[in-house]
XYZ file of C-alpha atoms in Angstrom:
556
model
C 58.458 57.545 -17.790
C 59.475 60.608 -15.863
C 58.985 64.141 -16.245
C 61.913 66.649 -14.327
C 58.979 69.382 -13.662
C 55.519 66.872 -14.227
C 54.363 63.939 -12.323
C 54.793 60.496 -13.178
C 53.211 59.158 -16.232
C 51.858 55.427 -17.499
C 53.306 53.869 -20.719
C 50.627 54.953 -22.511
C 51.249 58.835 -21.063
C 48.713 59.314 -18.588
C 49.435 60.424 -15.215
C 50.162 56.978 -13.225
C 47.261 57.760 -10.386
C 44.785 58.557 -13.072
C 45.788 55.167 -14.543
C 45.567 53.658 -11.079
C 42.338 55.135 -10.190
C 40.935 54.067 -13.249
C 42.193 50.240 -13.084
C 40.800 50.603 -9.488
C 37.536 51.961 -10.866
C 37.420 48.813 -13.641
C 37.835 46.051 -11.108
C 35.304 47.228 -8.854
C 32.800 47.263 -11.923
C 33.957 43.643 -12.755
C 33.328 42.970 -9.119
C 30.166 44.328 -9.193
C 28.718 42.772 -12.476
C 29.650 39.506 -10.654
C 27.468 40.066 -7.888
C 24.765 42.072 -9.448
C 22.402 38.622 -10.249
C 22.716 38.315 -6.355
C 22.164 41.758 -5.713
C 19.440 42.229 -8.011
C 17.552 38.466 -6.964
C 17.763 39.351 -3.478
C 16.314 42.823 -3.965
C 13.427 41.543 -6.099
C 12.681 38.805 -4.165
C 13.646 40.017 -0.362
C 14.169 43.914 -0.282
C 10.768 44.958 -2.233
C 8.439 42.778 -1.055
C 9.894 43.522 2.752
C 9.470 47.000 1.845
C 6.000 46.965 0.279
C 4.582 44.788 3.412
C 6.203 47.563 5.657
C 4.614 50.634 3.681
C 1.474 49.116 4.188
C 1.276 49.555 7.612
C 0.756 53.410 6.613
C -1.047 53.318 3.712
C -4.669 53.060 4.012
C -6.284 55.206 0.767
C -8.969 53.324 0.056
C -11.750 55.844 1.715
C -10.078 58.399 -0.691
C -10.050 56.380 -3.452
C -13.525 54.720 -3.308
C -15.448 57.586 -2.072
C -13.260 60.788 -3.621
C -16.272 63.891 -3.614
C -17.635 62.011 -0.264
C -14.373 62.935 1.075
C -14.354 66.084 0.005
C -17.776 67.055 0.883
C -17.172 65.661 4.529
C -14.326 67.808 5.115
C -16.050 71.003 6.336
C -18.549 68.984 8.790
C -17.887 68.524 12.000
C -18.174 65.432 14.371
C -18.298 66.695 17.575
C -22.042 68.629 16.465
C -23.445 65.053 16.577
C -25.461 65.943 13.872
C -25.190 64.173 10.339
C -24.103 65.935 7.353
C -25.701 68.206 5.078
C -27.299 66.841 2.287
C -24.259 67.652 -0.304
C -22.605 65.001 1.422
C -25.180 62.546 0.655
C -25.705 63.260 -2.864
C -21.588 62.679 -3.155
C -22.223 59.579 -1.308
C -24.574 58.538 -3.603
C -22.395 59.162 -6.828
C -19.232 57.860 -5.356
C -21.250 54.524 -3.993
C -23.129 54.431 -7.047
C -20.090 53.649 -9.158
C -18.142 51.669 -6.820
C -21.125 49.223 -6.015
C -21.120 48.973 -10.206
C -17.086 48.434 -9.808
C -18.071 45.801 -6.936
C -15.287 48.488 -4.603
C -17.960 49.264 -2.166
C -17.760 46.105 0.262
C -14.123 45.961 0.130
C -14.499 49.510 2.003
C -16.801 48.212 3.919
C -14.908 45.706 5.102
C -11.860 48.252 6.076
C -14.260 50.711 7.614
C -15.216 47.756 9.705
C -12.288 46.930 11.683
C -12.620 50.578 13.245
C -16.667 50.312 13.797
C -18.667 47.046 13.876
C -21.624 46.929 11.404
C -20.413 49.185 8.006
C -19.429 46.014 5.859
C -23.169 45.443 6.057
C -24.493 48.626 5.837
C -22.318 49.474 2.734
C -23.474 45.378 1.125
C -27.228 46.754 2.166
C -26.598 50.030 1.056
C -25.063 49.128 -2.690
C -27.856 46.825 -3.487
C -30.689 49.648 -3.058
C -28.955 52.471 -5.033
C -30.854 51.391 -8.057
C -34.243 52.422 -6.551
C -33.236 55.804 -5.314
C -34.828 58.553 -7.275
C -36.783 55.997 -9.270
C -39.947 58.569 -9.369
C -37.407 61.140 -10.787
C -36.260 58.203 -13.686
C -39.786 56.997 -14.323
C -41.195 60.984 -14.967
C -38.416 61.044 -17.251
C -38.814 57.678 -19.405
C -42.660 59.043 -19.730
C -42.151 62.492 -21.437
C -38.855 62.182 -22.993
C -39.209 59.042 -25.093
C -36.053 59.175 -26.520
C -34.146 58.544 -22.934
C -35.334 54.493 -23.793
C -32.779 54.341 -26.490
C -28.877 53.780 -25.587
C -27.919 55.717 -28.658
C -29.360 58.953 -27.921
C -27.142 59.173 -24.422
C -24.077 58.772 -26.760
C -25.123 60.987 -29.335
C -25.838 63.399 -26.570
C -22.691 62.995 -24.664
C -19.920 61.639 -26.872
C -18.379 63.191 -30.098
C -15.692 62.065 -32.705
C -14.914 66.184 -33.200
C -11.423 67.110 -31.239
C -12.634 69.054 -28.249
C -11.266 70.152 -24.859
C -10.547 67.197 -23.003
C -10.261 69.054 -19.883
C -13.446 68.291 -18.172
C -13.245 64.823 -19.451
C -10.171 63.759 -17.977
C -11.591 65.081 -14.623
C -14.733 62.542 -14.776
C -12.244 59.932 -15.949
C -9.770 60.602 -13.505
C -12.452 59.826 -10.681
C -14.215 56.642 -12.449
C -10.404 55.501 -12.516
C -10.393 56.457 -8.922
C -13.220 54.901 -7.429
C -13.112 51.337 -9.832
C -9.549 51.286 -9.100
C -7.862 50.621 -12.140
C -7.387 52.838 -15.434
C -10.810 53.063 -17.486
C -11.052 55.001 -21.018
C -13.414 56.042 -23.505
C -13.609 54.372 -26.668
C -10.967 54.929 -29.081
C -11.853 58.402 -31.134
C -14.258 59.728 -29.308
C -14.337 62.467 -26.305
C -17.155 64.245 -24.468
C -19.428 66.536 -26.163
C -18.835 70.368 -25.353
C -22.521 70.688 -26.613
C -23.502 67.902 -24.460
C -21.740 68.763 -21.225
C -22.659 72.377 -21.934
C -26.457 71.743 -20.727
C -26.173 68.856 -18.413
C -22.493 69.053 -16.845
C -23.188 66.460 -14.405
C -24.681 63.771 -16.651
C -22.114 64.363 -18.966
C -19.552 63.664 -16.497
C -21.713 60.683 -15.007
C -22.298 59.085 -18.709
C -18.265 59.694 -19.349
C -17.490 57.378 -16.342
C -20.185 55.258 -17.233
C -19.272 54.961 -21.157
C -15.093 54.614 -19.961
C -15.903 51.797 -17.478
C -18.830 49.481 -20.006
C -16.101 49.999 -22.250
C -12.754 49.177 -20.275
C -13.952 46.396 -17.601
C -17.186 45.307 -18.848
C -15.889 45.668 -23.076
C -19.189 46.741 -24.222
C -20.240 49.477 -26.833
C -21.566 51.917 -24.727
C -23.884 53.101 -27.383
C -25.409 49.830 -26.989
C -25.793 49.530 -22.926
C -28.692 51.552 -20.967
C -26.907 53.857 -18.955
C -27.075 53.624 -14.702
C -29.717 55.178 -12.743
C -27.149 57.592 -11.561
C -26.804 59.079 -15.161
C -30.447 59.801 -14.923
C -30.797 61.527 -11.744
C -27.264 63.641 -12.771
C -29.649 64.424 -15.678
C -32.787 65.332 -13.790
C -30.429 67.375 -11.259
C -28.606 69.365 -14.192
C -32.510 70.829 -15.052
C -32.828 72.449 -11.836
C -29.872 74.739 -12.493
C -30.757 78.712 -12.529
C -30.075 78.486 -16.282
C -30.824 75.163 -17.329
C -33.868 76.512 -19.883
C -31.337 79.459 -21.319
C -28.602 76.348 -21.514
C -31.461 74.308 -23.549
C -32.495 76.985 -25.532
C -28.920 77.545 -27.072
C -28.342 74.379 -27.273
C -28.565 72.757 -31.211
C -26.895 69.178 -30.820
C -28.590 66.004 -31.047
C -32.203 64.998 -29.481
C -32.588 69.114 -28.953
C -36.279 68.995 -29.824
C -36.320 66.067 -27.403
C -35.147 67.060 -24.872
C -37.584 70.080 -24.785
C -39.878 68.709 -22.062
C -37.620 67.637 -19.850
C -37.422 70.345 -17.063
C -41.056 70.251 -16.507
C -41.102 66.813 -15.950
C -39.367 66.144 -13.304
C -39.926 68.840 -11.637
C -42.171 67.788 -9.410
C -40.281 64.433 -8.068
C -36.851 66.157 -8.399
C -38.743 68.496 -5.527
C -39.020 65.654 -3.730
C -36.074 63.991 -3.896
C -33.350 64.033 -1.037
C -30.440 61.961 -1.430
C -30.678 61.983 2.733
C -33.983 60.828 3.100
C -33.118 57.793 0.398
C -29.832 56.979 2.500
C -31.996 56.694 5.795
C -34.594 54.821 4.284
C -32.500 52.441 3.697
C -31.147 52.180 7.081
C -30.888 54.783 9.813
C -27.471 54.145 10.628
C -26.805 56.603 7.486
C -27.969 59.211 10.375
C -25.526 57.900 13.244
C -22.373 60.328 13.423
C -20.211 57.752 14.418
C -20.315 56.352 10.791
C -19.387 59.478 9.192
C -16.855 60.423 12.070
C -15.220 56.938 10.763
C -14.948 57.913 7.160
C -14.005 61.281 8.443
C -10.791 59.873 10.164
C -9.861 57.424 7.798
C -10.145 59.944 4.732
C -6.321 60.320 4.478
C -3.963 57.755 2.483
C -2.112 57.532 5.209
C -2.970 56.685 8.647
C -2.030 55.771 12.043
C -4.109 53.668 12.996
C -2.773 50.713 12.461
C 0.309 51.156 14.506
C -2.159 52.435 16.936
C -4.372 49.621 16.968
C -1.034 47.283 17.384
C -0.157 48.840 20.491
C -4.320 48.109 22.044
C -5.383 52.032 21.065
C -7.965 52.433 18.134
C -8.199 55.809 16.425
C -11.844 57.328 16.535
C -13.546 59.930 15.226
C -12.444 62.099 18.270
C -8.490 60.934 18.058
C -6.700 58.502 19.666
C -7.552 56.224 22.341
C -7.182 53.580 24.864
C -9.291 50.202 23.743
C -11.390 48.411 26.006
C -9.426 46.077 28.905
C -11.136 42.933 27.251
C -9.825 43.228 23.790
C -6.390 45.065 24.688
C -4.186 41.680 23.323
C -1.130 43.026 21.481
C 1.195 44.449 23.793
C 0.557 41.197 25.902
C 1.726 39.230 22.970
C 4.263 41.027 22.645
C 5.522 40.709 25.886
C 4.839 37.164 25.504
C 6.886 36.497 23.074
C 9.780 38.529 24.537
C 10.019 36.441 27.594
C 9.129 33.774 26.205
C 11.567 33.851 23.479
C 15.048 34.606 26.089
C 13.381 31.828 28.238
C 13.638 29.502 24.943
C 17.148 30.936 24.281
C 18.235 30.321 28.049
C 16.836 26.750 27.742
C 18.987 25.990 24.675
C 22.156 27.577 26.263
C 21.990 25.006 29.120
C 20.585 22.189 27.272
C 23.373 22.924 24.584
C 26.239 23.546 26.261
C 27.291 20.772 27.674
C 26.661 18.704 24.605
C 28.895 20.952 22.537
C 31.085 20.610 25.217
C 31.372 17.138 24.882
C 31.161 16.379 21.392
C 34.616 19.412 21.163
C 36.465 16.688 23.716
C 35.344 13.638 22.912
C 37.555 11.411 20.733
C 36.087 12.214 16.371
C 34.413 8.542 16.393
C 32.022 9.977 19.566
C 31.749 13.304 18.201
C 30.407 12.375 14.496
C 28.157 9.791 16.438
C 26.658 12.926 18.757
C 26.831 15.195 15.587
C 24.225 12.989 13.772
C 22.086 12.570 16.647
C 21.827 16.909 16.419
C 21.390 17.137 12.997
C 18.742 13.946 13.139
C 15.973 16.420 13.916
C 17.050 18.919 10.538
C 16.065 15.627 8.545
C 12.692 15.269 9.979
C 9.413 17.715 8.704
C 8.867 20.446 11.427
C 5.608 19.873 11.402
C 5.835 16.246 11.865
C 8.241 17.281 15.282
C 5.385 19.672 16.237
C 3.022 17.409 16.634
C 4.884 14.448 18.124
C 5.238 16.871 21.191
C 1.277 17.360 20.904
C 0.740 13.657 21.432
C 3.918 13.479 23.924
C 2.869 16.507 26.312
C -0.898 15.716 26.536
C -2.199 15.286 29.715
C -3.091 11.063 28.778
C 0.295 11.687 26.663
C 3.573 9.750 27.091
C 5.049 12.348 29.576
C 2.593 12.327 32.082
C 1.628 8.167 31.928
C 5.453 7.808 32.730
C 5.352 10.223 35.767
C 2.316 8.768 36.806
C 4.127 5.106 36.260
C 6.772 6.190 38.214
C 4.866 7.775 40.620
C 5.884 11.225 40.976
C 2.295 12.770 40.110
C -0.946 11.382 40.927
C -3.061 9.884 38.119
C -5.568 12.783 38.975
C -2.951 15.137 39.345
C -1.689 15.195 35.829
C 0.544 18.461 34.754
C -0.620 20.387 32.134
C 2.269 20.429 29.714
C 0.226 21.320 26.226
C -1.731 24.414 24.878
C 0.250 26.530 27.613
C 3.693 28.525 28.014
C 5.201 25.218 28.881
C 4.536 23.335 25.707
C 5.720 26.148 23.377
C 8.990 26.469 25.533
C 9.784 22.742 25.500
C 8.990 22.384 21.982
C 10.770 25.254 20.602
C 13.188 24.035 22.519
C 13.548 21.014 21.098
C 13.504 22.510 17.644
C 15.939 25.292 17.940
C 18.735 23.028 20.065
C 20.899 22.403 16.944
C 20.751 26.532 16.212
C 22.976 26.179 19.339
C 24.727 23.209 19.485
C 26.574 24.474 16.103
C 27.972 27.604 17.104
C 29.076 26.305 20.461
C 30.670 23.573 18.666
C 32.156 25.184 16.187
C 33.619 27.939 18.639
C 34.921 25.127 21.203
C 36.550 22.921 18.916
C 39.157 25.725 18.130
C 40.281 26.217 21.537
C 43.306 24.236 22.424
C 43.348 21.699 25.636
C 46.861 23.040 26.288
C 45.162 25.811 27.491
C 42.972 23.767 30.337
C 46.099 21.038 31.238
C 48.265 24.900 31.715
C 46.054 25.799 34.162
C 45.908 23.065 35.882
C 49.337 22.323 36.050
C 49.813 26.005 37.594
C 47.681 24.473 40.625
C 43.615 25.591 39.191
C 41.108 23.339 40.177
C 38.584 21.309 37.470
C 36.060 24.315 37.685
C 38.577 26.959 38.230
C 40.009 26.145 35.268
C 36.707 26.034 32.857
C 35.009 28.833 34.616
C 38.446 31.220 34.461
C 40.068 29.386 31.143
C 37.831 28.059 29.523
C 34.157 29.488 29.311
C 35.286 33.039 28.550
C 36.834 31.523 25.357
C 33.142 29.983 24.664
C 31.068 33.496 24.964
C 31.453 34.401 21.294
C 29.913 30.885 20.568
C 27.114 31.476 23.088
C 26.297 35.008 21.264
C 25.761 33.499 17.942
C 24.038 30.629 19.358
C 21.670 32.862 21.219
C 21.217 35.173 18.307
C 20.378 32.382 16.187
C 17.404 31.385 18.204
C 16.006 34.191 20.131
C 15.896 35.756 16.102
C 14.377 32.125 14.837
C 11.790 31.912 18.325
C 10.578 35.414 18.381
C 9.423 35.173 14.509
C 8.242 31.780 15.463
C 4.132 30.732 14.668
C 3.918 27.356 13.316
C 5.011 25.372 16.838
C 3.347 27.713 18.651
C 0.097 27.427 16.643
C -0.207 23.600 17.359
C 1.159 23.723 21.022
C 0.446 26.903 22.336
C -3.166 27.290 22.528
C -4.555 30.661 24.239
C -1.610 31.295 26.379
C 1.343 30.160 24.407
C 1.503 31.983 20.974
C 3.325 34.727 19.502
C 2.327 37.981 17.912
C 4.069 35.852 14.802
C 0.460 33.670 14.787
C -1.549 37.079 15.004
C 0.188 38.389 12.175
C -0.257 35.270 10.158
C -4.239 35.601 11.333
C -4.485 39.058 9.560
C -2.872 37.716 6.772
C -4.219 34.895 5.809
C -8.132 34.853 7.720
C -8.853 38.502 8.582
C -7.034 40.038 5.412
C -5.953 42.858 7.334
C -2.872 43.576 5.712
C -2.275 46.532 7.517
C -2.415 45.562 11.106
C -0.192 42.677 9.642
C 2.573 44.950 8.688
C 1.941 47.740 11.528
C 2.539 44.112 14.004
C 5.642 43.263 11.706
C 7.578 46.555 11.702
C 6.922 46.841 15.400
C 8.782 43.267 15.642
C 11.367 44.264 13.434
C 11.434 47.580 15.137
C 12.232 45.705 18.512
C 14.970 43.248 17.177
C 17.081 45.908 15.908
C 16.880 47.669 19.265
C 17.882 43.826 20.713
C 20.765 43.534 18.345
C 21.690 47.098 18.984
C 21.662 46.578 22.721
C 23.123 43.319 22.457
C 26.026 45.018 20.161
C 26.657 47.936 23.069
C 26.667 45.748 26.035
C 28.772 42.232 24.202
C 29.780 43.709 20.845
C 28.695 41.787 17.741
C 33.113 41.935 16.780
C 32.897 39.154 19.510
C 30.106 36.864 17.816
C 31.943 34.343 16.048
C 30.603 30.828 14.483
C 34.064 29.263 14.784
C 38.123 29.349 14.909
């Protein structure tokens, strides 16, 4: 239907591009509901996970997390003094390793801190199973002249209430027992700090909150009915020496106020005594040594460096970045290694391949299929199974070198040394990735017509004139996806090169499977990764300037 002044309308009076854009618009959605199981399985399955390995290679919050007021209290000292910290940083130490050796956190830190400086994982194991004897002067002054300390019930009556309060300073001490345990913890259902409570001793409320939220979320116990940690008590015995602790105590009305009466003077003797630096060190000097706080220091952020430094044989220290020693500088050699030794696997293939596609694209269908199952033969057999065959054939008393010493091209003494080398990851690789060739070649060669070999000929070309000028050029695009199909399936590579490679014939694939699996450093892992995947694309993107992927074709 037409208009004489309007534009053109649909049947049903709309303007006909509105009714075309909007047909337009409900295919695509069809479309895309067809697709979006495949969409949404690969990016569950492929795109996250990728991801999540790759952001790990930056994260790295687990100083932060574990030891939250160390980090804090460590900002404002400096490393370069040489000195250790003040003893603020201790006591934050102490509170922060108190509860994560309780949350079992402390060694996993340990173990982190470790891969920067040699000897923390044991230091923080040592370290967490002496806490409990720190202060214990300070704790035992306190069970003596405050009797009603002994009983678990009085700590909750003192620090725990059923009345609606300000949850304010509450959700602070929870927020850092959910910090340093590392999953949510929460008080009991009803009840909150006391205002009362946390009014006189601020930090044993806060200490007895964490402790009450974590007995009751990870260990589900009443916390009325569990002693509370030697930290509580020292928070406690530390809240009395406050300016006005005895004003505080006076005021105060709440439960176990009698009580608590004699409290201040009791401890404070020990409490005069007590130095959360001295404990530390008497537990092991290293608590002294700068170099251990300059290493919490630099890996205080939740992000970090240092793995992608570490990757490329630099370590970040205290005093920034720099180059490791010559004897453990491994990954850019790996790297390299698996560069060249990945294009001389590809190269291999390309020769090897060649002339078999080659053949089985001229040969009559009978001789092709025969050839064709010979290729895929190996696809049917367990890659592990391959692997090792070429251990046992490439051996020096192996298969390979009794026939060359049958035949007498080496001497019996002189046997080459085909396996945990360069040479045995080539050749079995090799072997392995041929078909990743063959196919493409194949595929690519069977579509070009004879005609076009017999017309050059006939206008007077000779045999290699013809195949060099006629008919290799029409064979490239087959050679690019061949090669991109195994230098991409080599340079990933680690199971072959695990078995047959030895010392000098891995991949940084089979160091990246070490973190993984043995040293569980997940982050060096995925710093090694994204540097890999980093490189490929600048490969492909090279190899699309220079060829041009348009000209990468699998067949026709």
């Amino acid at each position: 239907m037409t208009d004489a002044t309007g534009p053109i309308k649909a049947a049903d009076g709309r303007p006909l591009k509105a009714s075309l854009n909007r047909a337009l618009r409900r295919e695509k959605m069809r479309a895309l509901m067809l697709i979006a199981p495949l969409l949404i399985f690969v990016l569950v399955t492929f795109i996250a996970p990728i991801g999540d390995m790759l952001f790990r290679s930056v994260q790295d919050d687990i100083t932060s997390r574990t030891l939250p007021q160390t980090v804090v209290a460590l900002d404002g000292w400096d490393y370069d003094s040489g000195s250790p910290p003040d003893e603020a940083v201790y006591e934050a130490l102490y509170y922060d390793m108190f509860f994560a050796a309780e949350a079992k956190k402390h060694t996993a830190l340990g173990s982190r801190l470790n891969y920067e400086t040699t000897g923390i994982s044991s230091l923080f194991r040592q370290t967490g199973r002496a806490l409990d004897d720190m202060g214990e002067d300070v704790i035992e002054a306190m069970e003596d002249n405050v009797e009603a300390l002994d009983d678990s019930a009085f700590w909750a009556a003192l620090f725990l209430t059923e009345d609606p309060v300000d949850a304010g300073n509450a959700n602070a001490a929870l927020s850092w027992a959910t910090s340093v345990a590392d999953e949510p913890v929460r008080l009991p259902e009803g009840l909150q700090m006391s205002v009362a409570g946390a009014t006189v001793f601020p930090k044993a409320a806060a200490q007895y909150v964490a402790f009450a939220a974590f007995t009751h979320t990870v260990d589900e116990d009443v916390p009325a009915e569990e002693d509370p940690w030697e930290s509580v008590w020292i928070a406690m015995a530390q809240d009395t020496s406050d300016a006005g602790f005895a004003d505080r105590l006076a005021n105060y009305t709440g439960p176990g106020a009698a009580e608590l009466a004699p409290l201040q003077e009791a401890v404070a003797a020990p409490l005069a005594e007590l130095s959360f630096q001295a404990a530390f060190l008497d537990q092991d000097e290293d608590w002294a040594d700068a170099e251990i706080w300059g290493t919490i220091q630099a890996f205080s952020s939740p992000y970090t460096a240092g793995y992608f430094l570490t990757a490329v044989d630099r370590e970040l220290t205290p005093a920034g970045a720099q180059v490791v020693e010559d004897d453990v500088k491994i990954y850019l050699k790996l790297f390299w290694r698996t560069l060249w030794m990945s294009l001389a696997i590809t190269f291999s293939c390309i020769l090897l391949g060649y002339p078999v596609a080659w053949l089985m694209a001229n040969l009559p269908d009978r001789s092709a299929n025969l050839i064709m199952i010979l290729v895929l033969l190996p696809f049917w057999t367990s890659l592990l199974v391959r692997t090792s065959a070429w251990k046992v054939l490439l051996q020096q008393q192996g298969v390979i070198n009794d026939l060359l010493v049958w035949i007498g091209l080496v001497a019996d003494d002189g046997r080459l040394a085909l396996i945990n080398n360069a040479t045995g990851t080539v050749i079995a690789m090799t072997h392995i990735l041929l078909p990743f060739m063959i196919l493409p070649l194949y595929s690519v060669m069977k579509g070009i017509p004879p005609s076009y070999l017999r017309a050059a000929k006939s206008l007077g070309a000779t045999n290699w004139t013809a195949f060099w000028r006629v008919y290799f050029p029409q064979s490239v695009p087959g050679i690019g996806a061949g090669s991109i199909l195994v230098f991409i399936l080599s340079i990933g590579y680690y199971i072959t090169p695990e078995i047959v490679g030895g010392t000098k014939g891995v991949f940084i694939s089979n160091r990246i499977a070490y973190h993984i699996s043995s040293s569980l450093n997940w982050g060096l892992a995925a710093a090694l990764g994204t540097i890999l995947l980093v490189v490929v694309l600048a490969l492909y993107w090279a190899y699309d300037r220079i060829v041009g992927i348009d000209n990468v074709k699998l067949g026709g």
